Short mmCIF file of C-alpha atoms in Angstrom, two decimals:
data_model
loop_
_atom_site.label_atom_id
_atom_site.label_comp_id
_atom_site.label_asym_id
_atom_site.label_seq_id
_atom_site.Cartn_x
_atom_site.Cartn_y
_atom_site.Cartn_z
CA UNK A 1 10.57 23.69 -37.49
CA UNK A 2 9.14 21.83 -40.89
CA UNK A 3 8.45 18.80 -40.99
CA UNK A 4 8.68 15.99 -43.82
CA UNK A 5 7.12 13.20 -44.85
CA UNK A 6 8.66 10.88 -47.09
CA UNK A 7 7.57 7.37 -47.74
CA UNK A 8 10.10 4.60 -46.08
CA UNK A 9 11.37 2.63 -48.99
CA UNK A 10 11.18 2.40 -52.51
CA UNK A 11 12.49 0.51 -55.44
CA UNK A 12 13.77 1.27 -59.28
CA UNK A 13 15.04 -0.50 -61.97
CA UNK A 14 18.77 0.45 -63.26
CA UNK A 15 18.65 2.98 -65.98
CA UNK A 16 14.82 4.21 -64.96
CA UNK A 17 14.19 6.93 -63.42
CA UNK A 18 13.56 7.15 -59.69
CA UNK A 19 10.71 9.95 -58.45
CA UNK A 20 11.34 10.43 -54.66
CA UNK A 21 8.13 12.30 -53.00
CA UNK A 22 8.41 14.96 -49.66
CA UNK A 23 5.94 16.39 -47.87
CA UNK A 24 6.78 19.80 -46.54
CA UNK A 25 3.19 21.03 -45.97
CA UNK A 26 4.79 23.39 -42.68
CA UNK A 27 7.72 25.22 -44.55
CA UNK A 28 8.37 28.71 -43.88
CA UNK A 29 8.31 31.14 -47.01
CA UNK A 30 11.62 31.81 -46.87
CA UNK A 31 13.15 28.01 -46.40
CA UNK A 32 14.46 26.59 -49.20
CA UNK A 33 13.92 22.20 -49.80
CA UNK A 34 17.36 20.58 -49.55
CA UNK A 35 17.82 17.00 -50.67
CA UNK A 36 20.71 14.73 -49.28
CA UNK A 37 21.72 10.87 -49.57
CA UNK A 38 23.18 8.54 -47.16
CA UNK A 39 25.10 5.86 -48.61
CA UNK A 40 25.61 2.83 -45.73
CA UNK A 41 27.93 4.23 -43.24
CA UNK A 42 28.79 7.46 -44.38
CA UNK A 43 28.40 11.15 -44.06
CA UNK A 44 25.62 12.26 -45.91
CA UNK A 45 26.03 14.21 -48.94
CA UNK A 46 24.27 16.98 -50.55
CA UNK A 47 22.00 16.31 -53.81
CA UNK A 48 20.63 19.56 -54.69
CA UNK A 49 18.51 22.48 -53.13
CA UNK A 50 15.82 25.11 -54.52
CA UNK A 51 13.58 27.73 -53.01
CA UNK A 52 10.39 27.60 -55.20
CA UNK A 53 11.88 27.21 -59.17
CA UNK A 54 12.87 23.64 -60.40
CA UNK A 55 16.39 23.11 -60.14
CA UNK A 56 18.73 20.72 -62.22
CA UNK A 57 22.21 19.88 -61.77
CA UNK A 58 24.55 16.95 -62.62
CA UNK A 59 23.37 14.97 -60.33
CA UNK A 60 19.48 15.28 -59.78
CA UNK A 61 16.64 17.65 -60.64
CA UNK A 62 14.19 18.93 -57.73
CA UNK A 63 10.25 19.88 -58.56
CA UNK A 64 8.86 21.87 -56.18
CA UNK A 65 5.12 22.71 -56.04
CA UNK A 66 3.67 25.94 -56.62
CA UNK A 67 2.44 25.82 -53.53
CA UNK A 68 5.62 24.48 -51.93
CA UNK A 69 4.66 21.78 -49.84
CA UNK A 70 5.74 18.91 -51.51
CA UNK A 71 8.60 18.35 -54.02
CA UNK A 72 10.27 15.44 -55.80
CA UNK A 73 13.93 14.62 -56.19
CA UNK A 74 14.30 13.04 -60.00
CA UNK A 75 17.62 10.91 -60.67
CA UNK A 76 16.83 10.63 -64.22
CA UNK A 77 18.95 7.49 -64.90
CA UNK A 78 19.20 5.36 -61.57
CA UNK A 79 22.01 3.33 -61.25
CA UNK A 80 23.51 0.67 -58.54
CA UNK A 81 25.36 3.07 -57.12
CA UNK A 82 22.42 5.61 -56.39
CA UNK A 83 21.06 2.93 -53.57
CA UNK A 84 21.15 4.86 -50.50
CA UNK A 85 18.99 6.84 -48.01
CA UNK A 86 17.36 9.70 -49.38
CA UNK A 87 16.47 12.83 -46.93
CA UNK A 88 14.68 15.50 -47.64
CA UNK A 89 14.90 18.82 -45.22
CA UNK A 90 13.66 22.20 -45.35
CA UNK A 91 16.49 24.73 -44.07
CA UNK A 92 16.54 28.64 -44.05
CA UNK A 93 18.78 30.03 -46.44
CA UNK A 94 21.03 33.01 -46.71
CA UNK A 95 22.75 33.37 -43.61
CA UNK A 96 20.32 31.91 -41.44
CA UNK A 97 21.70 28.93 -39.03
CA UNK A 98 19.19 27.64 -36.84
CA UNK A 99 18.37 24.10 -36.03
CA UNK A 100 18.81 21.97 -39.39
CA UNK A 101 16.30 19.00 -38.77
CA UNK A 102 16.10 16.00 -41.45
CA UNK A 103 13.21 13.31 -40.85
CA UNK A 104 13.12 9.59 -41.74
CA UNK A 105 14.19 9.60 -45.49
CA UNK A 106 13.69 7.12 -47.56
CA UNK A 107 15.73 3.88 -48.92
CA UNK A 108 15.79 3.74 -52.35
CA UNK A 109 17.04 0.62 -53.57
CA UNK A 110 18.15 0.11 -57.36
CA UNK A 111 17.98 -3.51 -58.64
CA UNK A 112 19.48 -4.54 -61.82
CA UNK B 1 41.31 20.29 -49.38
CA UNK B 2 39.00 21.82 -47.15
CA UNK B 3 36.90 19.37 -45.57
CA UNK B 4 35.42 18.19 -42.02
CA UNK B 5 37.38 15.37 -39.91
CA UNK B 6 35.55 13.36 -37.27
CA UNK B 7 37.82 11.17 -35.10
CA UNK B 8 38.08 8.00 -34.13
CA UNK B 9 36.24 5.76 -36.61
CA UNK B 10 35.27 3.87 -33.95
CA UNK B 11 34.86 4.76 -30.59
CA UNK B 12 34.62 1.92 -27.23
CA UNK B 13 32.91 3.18 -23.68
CA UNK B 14 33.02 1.66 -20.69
CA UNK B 15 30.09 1.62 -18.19
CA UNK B 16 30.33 4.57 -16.20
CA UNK B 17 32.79 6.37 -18.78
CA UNK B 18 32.52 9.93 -20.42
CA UNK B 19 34.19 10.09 -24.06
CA UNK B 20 34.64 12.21 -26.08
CA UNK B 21 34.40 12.82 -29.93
CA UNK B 22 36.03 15.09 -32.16
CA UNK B 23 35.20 16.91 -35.22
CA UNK B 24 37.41 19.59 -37.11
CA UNK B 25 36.72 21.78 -40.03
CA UNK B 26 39.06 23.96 -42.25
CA UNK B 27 36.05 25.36 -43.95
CA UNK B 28 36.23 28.20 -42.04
CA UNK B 29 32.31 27.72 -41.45
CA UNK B 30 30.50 29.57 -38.57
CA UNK B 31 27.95 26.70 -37.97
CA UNK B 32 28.52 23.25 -36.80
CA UNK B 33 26.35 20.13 -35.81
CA UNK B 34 26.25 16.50 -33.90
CA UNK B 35 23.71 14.37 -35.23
CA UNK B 36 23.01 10.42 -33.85
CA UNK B 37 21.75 8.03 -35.63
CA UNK B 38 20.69 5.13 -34.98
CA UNK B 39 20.10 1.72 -36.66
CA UNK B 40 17.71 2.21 -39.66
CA UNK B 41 16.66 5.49 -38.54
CA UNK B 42 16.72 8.93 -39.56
CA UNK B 43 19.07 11.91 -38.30
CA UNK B 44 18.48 13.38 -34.66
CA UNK B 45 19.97 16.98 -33.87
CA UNK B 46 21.71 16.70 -30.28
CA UNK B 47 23.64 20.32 -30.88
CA UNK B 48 24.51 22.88 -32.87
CA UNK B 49 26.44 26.14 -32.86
CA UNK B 50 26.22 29.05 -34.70
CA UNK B 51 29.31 31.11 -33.53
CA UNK B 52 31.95 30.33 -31.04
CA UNK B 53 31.41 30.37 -27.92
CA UNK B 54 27.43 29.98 -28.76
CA UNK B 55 25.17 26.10 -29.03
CA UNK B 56 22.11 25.29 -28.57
CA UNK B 57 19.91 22.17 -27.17
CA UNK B 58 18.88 20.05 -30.08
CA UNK B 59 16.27 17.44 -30.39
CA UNK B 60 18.20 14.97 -27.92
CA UNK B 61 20.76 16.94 -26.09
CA UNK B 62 20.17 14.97 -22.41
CA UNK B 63 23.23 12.89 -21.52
CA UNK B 64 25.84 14.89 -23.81
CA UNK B 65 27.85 18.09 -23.87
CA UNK B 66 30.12 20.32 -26.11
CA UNK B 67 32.10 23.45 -26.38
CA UNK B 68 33.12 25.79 -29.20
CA UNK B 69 36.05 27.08 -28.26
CA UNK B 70 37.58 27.66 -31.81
CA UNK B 71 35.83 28.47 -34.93
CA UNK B 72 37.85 24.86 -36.38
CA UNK B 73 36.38 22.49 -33.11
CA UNK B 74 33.04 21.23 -31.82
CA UNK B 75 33.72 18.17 -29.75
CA UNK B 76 30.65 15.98 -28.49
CA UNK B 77 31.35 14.29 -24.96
CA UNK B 78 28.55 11.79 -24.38
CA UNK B 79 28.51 11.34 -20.69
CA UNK B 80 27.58 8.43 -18.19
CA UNK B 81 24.32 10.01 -17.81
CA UNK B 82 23.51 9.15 -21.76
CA UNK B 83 22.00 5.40 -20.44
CA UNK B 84 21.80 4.43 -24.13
CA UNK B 85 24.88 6.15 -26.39
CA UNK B 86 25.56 3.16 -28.84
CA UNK B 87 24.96 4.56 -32.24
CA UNK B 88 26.65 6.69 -35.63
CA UNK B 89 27.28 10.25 -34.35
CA UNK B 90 27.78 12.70 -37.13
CA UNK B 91 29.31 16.25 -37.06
CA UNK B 92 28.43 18.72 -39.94
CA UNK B 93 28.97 22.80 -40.95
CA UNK B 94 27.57 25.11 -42.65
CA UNK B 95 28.82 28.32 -44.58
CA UNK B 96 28.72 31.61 -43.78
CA UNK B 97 28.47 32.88 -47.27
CA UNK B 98 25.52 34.43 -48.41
CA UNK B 99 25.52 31.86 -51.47
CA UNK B 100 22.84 29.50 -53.52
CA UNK B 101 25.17 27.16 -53.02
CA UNK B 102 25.07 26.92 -48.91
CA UNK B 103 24.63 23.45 -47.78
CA UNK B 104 25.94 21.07 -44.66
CA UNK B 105 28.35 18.91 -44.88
CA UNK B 106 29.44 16.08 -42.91
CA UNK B 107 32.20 14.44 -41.58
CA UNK B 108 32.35 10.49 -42.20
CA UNK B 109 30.55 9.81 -38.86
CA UNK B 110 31.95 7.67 -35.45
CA UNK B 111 30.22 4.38 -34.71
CA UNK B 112 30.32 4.61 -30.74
CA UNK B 113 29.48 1.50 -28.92
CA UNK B 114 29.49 0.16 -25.15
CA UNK B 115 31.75 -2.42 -23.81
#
């Protein structure tokens, strides 16, 4: 399995934008980086995922390293409501369904 | 809407008691998951299934048990041999589509907790 590293907590100010690192130094060529969030006592819901290209959606935008073990999940204008746990967890793709592990993630916490 | 139902919200166990929690999903999904977490930490993988009639161990798997019977169910029973089950269990599937877009996800999570 991959691990991560991500730091524990961070903090942003409302309407910056909020860089959340990952280590994935172990993944496997063909897992691609998925990013969820955790808001307090809720599922956890999905952010955005790539393989090895940058990615951008509505929500986020995910740099990945050429190398691929690191990326960054970029919410480019945080707001209140993006305070939550962040996880970051490599997972094979396609039709691959093995063990799906997450580690620690971090607590981002937006203050006005 | 499709979606994935965990029930109860909340769950009470006696000392000595085995309970057991459901989760349901009309996403037609081959793969399903129980996660605990606890307190300010991260998610731990007790099982998963990838077909029915098919799971694996996880991370954590002493003191609970499941069954896929139906493509729809994976129920978690946490036992009286888990010494220490008060936490947030989670269930969660996965497609079977050969998409981009493939991704987990979760029911809105029991808070189990000891009497």
């Amino acid at each position: 399995d991959a691990k991560t590293t991500q730091p524990p907590s961070m903090d942003c100010a409302e309407g910056r934008a909020a860089n959340l690192p990952c280590n994935h130094s172990t993944i496997s060529g063909n897992e691609y980086v998925y990013w969820y969030r955790q808001i307090h006592s809720q599922g956890p819901q999905y952010i955005i995922h790539g393989l090895k290209n940058n990615e951008t959606n509505e929500m986020a935008s995910l740099i990945i390293t050429e190398d691929r073990k690191s990326s960054t999940l970029i919410l480019p204008h945080a707001t209140l409501r993006d305070t939550a746990v962040y996880y970051c967890s490599p997972n094979a793709g396609g039709t691959s369904y093995g063990k799906l592990t997450f580690g620690q993630g971090t607590i981002l916490t937006v203050h006005p | 809407d499709g979606g994935i139902t965990q029930s109860p919200k909340y769950l009470f166990r006696k000392e000595g008691q085995n309970v057991t929690l459901s989760c349901e999903q009309n996403l037609n999904h081959d793969a399903m998951y129980w996660y605990r977490q606890d307190p300010g930490q991260g998610l731990r993988l007790i099982y998963y299934s990838q077909i029915v009639n098919d799971f694996q161990k996880g991370d954590i798997a002493e003191g609970y048990s499941v069954s896929r019977e139906k493509k729809e169910s994976f129920p978690l029973t946490v036992t009286s041999a888990q010494k220490n089950p008060t936490a947030f269990y989670l269930c969660a599937s996965k497609g079977t589509v050969s998409s981009r877009r493939e991704k987990l996800f979760f029911g809105s999570g029991t808070q189990l907790s000891v009497l």
